[in-house]
Coordinates of C-alpha atoms and ligand atoms in Angstrom, one line a residue:
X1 CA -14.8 -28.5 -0.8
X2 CA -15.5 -25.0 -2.2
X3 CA -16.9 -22.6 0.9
X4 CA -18.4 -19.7 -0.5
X5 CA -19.7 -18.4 2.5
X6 CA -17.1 -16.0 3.8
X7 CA -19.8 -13.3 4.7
X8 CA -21.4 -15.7 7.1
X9 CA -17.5 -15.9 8.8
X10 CA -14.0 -17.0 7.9
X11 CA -12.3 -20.0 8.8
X12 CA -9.7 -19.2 11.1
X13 CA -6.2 -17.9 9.7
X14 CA -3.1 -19.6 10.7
X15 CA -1.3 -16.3 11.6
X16 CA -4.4 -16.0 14.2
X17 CA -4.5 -19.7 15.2
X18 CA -0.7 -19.0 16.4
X19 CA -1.1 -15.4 18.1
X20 CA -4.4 -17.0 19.8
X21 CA -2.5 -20.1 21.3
X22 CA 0.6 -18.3 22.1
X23 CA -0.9 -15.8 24.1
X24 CA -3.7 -18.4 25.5
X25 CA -0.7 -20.6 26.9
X26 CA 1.6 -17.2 27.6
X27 CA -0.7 -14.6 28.3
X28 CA -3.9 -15.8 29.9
X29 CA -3.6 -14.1 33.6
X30 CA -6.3 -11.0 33.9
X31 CA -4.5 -7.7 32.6
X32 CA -6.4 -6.4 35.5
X33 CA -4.1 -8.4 37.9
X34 CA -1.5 -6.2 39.8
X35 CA 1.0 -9.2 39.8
X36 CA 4.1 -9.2 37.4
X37 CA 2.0 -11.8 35.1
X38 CA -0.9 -9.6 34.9
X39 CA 0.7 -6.2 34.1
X40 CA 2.6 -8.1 31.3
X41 CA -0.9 -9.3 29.8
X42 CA -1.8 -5.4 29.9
X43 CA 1.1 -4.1 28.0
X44 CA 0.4 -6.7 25.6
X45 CA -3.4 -5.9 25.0
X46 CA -2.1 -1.9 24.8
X47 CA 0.7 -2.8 21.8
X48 CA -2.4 -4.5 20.0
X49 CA -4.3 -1.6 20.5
X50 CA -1.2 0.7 18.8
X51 CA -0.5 -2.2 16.3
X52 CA -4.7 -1.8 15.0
X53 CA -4.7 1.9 15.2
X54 CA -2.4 3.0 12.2
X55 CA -3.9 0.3 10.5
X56 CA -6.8 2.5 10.3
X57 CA -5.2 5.4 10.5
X58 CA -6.4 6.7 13.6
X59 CA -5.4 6.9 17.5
X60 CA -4.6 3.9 19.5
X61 CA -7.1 5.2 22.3
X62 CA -10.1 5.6 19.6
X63 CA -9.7 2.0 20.2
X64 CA -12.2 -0.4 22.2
X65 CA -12.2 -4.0 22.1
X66 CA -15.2 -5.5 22.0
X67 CA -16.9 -8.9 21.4
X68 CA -18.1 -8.5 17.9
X69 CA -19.5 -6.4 15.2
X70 CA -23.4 -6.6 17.5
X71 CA -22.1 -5.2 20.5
X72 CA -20.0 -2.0 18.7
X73 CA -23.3 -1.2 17.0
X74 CA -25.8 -1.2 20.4
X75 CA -23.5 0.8 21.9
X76 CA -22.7 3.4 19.4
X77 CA -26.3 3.8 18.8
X78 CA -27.0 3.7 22.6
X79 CA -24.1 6.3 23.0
X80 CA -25.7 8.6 19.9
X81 CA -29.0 8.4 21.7
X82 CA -28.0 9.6 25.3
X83 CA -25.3 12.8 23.6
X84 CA -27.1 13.9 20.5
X85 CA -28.8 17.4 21.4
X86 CA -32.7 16.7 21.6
X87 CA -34.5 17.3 18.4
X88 CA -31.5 16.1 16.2
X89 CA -32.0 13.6 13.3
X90 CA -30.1 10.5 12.4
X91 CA -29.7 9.6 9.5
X92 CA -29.7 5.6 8.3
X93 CA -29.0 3.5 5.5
X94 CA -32.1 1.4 5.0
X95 CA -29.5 -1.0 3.6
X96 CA -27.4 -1.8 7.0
X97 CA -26.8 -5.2 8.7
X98 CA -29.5 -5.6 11.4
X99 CA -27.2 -5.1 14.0
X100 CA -26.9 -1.3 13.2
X101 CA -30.9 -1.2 11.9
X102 CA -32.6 -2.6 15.1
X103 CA -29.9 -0.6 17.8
X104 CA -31.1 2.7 16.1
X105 CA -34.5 2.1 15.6
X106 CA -34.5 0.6 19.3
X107 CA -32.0 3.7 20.7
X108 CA -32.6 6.6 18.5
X109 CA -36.5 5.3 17.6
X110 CA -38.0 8.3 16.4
X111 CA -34.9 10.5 15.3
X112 CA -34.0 8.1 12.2
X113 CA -34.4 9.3 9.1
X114 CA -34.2 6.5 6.4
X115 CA -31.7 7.2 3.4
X116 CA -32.1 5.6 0.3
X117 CA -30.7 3.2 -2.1
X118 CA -30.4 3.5 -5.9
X119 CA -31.2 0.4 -7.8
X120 CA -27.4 -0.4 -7.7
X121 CA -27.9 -0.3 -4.2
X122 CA -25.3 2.5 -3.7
X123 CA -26.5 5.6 -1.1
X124 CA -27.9 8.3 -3.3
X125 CA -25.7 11.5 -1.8
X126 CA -27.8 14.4 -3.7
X127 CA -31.1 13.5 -1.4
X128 CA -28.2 12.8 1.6
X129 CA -26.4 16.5 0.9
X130 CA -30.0 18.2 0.7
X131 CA -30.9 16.9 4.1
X132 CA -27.8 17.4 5.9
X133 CA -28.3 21.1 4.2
X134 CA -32.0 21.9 4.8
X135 CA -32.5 19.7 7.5
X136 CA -35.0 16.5 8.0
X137 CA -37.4 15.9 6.0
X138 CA -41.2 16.1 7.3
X139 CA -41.8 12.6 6.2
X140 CA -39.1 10.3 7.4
X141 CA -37.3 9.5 4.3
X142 CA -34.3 11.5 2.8
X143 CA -35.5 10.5 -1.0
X144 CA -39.1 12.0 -0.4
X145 CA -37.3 15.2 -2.0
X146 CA -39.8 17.6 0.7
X147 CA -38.5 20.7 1.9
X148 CA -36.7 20.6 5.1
X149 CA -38.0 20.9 8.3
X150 CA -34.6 22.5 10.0
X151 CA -34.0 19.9 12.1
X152 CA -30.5 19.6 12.2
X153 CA -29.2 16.1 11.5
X154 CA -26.9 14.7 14.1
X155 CA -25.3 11.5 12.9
X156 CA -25.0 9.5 9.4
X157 CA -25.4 5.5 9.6
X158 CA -23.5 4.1 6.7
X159 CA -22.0 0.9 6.2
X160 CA -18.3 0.9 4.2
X161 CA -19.2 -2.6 2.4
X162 CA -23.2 -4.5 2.4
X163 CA -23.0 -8.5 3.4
X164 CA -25.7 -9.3 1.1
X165 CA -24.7 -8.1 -2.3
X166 CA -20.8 -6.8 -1.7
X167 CA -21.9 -3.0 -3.1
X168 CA -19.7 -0.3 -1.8
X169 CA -20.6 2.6 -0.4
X170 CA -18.8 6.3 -0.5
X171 CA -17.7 5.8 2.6
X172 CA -14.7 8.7 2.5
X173 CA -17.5 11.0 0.4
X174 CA -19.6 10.7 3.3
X175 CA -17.1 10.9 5.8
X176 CA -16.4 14.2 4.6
X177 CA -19.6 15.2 4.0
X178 CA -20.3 14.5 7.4
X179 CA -17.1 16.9 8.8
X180 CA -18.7 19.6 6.6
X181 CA -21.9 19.7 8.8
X182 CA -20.6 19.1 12.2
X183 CA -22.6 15.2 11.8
X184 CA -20.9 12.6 13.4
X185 CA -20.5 9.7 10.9
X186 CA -20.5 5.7 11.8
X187 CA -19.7 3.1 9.5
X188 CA -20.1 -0.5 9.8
X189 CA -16.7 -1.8 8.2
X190 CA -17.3 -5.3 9.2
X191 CA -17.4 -6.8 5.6
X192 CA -14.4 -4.1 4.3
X193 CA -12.0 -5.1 7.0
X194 CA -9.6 -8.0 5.7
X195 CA -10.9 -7.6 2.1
X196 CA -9.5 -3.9 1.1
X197 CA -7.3 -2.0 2.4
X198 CA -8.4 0.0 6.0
X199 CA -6.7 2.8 5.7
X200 CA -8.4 6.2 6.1
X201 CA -11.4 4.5 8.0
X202 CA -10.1 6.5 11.1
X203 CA -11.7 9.5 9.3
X204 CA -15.2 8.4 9.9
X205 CA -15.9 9.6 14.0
X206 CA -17.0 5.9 14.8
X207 CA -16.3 2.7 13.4
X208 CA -16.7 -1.2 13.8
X209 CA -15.6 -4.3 12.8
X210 CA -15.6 -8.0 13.9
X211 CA -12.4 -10.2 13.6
X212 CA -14.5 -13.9 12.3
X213 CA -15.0 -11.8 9.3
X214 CA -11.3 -11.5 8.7
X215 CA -9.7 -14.7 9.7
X216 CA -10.1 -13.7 13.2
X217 CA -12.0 -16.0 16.1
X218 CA -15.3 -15.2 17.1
X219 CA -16.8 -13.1 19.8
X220 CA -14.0 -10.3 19.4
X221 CA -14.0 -7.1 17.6
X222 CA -13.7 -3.6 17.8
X223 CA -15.4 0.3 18.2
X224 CA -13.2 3.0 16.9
X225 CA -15.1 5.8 19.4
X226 CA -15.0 8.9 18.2
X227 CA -12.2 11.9 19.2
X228 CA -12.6 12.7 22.8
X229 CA -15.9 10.3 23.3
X230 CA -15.1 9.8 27.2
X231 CA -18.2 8.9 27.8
X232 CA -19.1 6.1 25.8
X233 CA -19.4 2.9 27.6
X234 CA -19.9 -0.5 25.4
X235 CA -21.0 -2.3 28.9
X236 CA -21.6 -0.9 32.4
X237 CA -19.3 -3.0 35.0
X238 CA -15.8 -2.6 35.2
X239 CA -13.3 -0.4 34.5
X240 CA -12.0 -2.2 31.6
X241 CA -10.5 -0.4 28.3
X242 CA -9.7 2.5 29.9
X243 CA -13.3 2.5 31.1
X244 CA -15.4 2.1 28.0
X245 CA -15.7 -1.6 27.9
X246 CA -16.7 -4.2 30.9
X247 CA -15.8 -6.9 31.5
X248 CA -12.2 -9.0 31.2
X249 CA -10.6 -8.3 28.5
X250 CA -10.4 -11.1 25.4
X251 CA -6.7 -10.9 25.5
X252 CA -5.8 -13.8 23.3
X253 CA -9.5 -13.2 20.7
X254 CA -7.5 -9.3 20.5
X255 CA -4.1 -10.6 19.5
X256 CA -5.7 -13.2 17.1
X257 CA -8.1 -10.6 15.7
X258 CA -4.9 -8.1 14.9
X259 CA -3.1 -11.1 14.0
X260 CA -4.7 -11.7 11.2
X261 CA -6.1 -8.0 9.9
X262 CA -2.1 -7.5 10.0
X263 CA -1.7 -9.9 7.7
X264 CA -4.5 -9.2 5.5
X265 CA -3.4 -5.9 4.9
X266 CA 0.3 -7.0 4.3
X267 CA -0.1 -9.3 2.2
X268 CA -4.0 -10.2 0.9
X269 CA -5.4 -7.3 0.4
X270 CA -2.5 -6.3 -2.6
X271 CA -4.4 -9.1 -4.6
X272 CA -7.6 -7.7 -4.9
X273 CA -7.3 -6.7 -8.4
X274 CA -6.9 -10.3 -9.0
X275 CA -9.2 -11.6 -7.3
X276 CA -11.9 -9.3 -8.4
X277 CA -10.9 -10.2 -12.3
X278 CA -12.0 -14.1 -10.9
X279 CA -15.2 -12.5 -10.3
X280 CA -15.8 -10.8 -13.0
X281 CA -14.7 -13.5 -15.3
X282 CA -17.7 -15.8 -13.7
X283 CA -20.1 -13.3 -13.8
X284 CA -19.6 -12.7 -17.3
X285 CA -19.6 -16.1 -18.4
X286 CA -22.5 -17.7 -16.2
X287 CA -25.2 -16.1 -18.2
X288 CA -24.9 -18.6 -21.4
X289 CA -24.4 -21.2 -19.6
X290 CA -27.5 -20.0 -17.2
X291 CA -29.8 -17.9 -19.3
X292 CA -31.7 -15.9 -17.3
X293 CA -29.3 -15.3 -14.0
X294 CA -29.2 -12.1 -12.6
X295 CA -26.1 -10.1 -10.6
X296 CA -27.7 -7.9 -7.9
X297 CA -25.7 -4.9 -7.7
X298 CA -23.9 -5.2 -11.2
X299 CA -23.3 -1.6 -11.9
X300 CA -22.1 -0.9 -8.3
X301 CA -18.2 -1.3 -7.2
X302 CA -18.7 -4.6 -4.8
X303 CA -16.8 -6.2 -2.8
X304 CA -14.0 -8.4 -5.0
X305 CA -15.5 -11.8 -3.2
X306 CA -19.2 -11.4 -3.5
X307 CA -21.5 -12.2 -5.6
X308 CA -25.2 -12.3 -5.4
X309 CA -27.2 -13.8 -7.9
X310 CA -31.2 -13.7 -8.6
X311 CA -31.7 -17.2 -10.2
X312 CA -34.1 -17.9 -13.7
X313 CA -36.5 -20.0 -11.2
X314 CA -36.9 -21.8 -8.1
X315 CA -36.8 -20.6 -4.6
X316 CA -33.0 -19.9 -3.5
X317 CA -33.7 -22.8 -0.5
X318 CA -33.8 -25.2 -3.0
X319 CA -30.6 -24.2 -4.8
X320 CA -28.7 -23.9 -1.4
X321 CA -29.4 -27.3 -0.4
X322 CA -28.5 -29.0 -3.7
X323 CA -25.6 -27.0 -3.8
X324 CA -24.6 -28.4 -0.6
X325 CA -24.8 -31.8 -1.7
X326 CA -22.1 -31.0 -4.5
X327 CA -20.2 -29.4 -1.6
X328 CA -20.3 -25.7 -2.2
X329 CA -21.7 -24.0 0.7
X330 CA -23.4 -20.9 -0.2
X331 CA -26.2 -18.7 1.3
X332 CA -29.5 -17.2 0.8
X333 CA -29.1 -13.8 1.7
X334 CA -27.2 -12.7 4.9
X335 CA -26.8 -15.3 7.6
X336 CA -28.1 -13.3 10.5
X337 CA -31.3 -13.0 8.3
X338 CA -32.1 -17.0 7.6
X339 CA -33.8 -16.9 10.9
X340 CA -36.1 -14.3 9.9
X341 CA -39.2 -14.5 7.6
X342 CA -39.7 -12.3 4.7
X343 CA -37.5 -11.4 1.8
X344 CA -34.3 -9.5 2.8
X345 CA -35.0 -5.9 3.3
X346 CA -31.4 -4.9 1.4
X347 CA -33.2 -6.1 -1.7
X348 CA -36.5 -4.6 -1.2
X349 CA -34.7 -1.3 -0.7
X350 CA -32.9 -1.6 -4.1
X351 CA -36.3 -2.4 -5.4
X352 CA -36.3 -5.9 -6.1
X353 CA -39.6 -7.7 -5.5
X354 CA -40.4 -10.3 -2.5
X355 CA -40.7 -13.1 -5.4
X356 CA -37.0 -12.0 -7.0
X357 CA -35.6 -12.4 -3.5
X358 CA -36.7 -15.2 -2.9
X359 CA -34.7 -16.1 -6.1
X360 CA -31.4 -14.6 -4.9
X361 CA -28.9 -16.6 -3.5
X362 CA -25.1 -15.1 -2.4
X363 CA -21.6 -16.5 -3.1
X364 CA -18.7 -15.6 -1.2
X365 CA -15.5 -16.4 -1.5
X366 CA -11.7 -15.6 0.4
X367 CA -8.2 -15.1 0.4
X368 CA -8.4 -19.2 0.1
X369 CA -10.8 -19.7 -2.5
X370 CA -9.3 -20.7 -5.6
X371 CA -9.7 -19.2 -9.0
X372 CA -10.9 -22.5 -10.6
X373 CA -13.4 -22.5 -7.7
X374 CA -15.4 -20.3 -9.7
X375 CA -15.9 -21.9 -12.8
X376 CA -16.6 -25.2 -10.4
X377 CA -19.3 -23.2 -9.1
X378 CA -20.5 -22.0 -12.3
X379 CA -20.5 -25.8 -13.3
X380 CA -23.0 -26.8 -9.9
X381 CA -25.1 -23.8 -10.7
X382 CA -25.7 -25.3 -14.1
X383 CA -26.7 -28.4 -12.8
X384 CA -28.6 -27.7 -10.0
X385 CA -31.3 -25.7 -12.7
X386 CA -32.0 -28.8 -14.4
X387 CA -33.3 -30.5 -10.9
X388 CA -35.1 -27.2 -10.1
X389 CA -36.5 -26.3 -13.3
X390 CA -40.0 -25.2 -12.4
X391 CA -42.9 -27.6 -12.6
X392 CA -44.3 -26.4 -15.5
X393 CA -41.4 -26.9 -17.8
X394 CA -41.4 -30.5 -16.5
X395 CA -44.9 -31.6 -17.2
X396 CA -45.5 -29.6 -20.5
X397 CA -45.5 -31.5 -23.8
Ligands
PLP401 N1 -22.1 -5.9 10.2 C1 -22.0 -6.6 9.1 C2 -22.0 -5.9 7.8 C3 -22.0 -8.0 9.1 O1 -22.0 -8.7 8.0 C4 -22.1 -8.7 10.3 C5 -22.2 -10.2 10.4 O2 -22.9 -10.8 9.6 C6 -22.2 -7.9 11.5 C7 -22.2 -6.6 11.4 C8 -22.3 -8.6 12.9 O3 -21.2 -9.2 13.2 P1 -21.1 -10.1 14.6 O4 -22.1 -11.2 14.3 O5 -19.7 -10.6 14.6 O6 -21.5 -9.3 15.7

């Protein structure tokens, strides 16, 4: 049955099934132990660290493991709140995950400066430059285009890759950018990790990423801390990762997790090109067979897997659920966000209205989707707006 819900999570690669039960059955003693067993478990976890590090092109002691995408954010933004310099700005994508837009506005509260989408959904970097130049804004938005008030801004908040809608964002632009002020700049690479290639993420000063995006289990990821961060601490407790995460180390979720971004980047991520032709193919062709469809994002570079569409009519519930019964599994939005009312605020911020998002549903596919998934999925689409053709197409003469 066609899953096309890989932004939600990933089923579990078999190069990560096998590092997870060889080093559950091999490994599983506490690297903290100072028994033979124990120590071995500890060089172990430190060759996954070195393994992930080049990956990203960055040191292995940037690297802390963590237990997902949730925690690297609350504590990056908890760490930016206790070390900026008082009176420095941060500046935020109104488009991030809600991991990374409730820890700032809870941790940094009154120091984020919101950074605006274009329609495409893509950061606009003329209002970003301006502020990073002049300094913030006296109204708390980076596209209200006032002069600056001085205040120096302190950190960028950008994600590499959006959940919802697959745009990209200029991630190395804005790492640089970011070098060029003395900003420190943290990107959310949860949905880029696995999909494209990682390399030169290292350049941004903090990074995270969660492995159930990638083939990985769940409940482990990972914080790239920034260059000579000794302070930062994930979780107060232990000593653990060299004392910036407590608690006992996920020995076998790390191995897993590296398992399979290894081989993602060996050997998936050289498809993308194809892969993103599969795309493009149904999103070309769906509109005669479904006049009226929409692609959210279409003139933005988007992830090769997602698509999100705003349908002719009916709310996106609807769809989802008859969709189901055909056996493609699709979403709404993001996943995180189902629980929540009101339209999804990363298509409010591109400008699409509460009654188009309610419209939009999301496709995702991965490395095992196959291409005549998506014409299958066109096919459902089509069928699924006959039963949900609005009322009143049905009762008119
Ligand atoms: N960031 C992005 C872009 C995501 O898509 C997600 C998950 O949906 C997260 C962060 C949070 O990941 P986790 O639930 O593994 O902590």
């Amino acid at each position: 049955m066609p899953y096309f819900d890989h932004n939600a999570t990933t089923p579990l690669a078999p190069a990560a099934r096998e590092a997870w039960l060889h080093a559950q059955d091999d490994a599983w003693q506490n690297p903290s132990g100072l028994y033979g067993t124990g120590a071995r478990v500890k060089v172990r976890l430190e060759a996954a660290r070195e393994q992930l590090a080049p990956l990203l092109g960055c040191a292995a002691k940037r690297v802390v493991f963590t237990s997902g995408a949730t925690e690297g954010a609350n504590a990056v933004c908890a760490h930016l709140a206790r070390t900026l310099p008082p009176g420095t700005l941060v500046a935020v994508n109104r488009t991030e995950h809600p991991c990374v837009l409730e820890a700032a506005k809870f941790f940094l509260g009154e120091r984020v400066v919101w950074l605006e989408v274009d329609r495409h959904g893509v950061i606009a970097m003329g209002p970003l430059e301006k502020l990073m130049t002049a300094g913030g804004p006296s109204t708390r938005s980076a596209s209200s285009g006032q002069a600056g008030s001085g205040l120096p801004v302190g950190a960028v908040l950008v994600m590499a890759a959006n959940n919802e809608t697959g745009v990209l964002q200029p991630w190395r632009d804005l790492a640089k950018l970011c070098r060029r002020h003395h900003a420190a700049f943290f990107c959310d690479a949860s949905q880029w990790l696995g999909k494209l290639p990682a390399a030169g993420l290292g350049e941004a000063d903090w990074v995270i990423g969660s492995a159930h995006k990638f083939g990985g289990p769940k409940g482990v990821g990972f914080v790239l801390a920034a260059e000579g961060a000794q302070d930062f601490h994930a979780q107060q407790g232990g000593g653990q990762e060299h004392g910036h995460r407590a608690g006992t180390e996920n020995f076998p979720g790390v191995a897993a997790m590296v398992a399979s971004l290894i081989e993602a980047e060996t050997k998936k991520v050289l498809l993308e090109t194809e892969r993103l032709r599969w795309r493009e193919t149904f999103e070309r062709t769906l509109p005669a067979a479904l006049p009226g469809v929409r692609v959210v994002g279409a003139g933005a570079e988007r992830l090769w897997n997602t698509v999100s569409l705003i349908l002719p009519h009916g709310e996106n519930t609807r769809w989802v659920a008859r969709l189901d019964k055909r056996g493609f599994q699709v979403s709404t939005g993001s996943a995180c966000a189902t629980a929540k009312e009101g339209p999804s605020h990363v298509l409010a911020a591109m400008g699409y209205s509460p009654e188009e998002a309610r419209r939009v549903i999301r496709a995702s596919a991965g490395w095992e989707t196959a291409e005549t998934d998506w014409p299958k999925l066109a096919q459902a689409l089509v069928e699924v707006s006959a039963e949900v053709k609005p009322a009143e197409a049905v009762i008119s003469p």
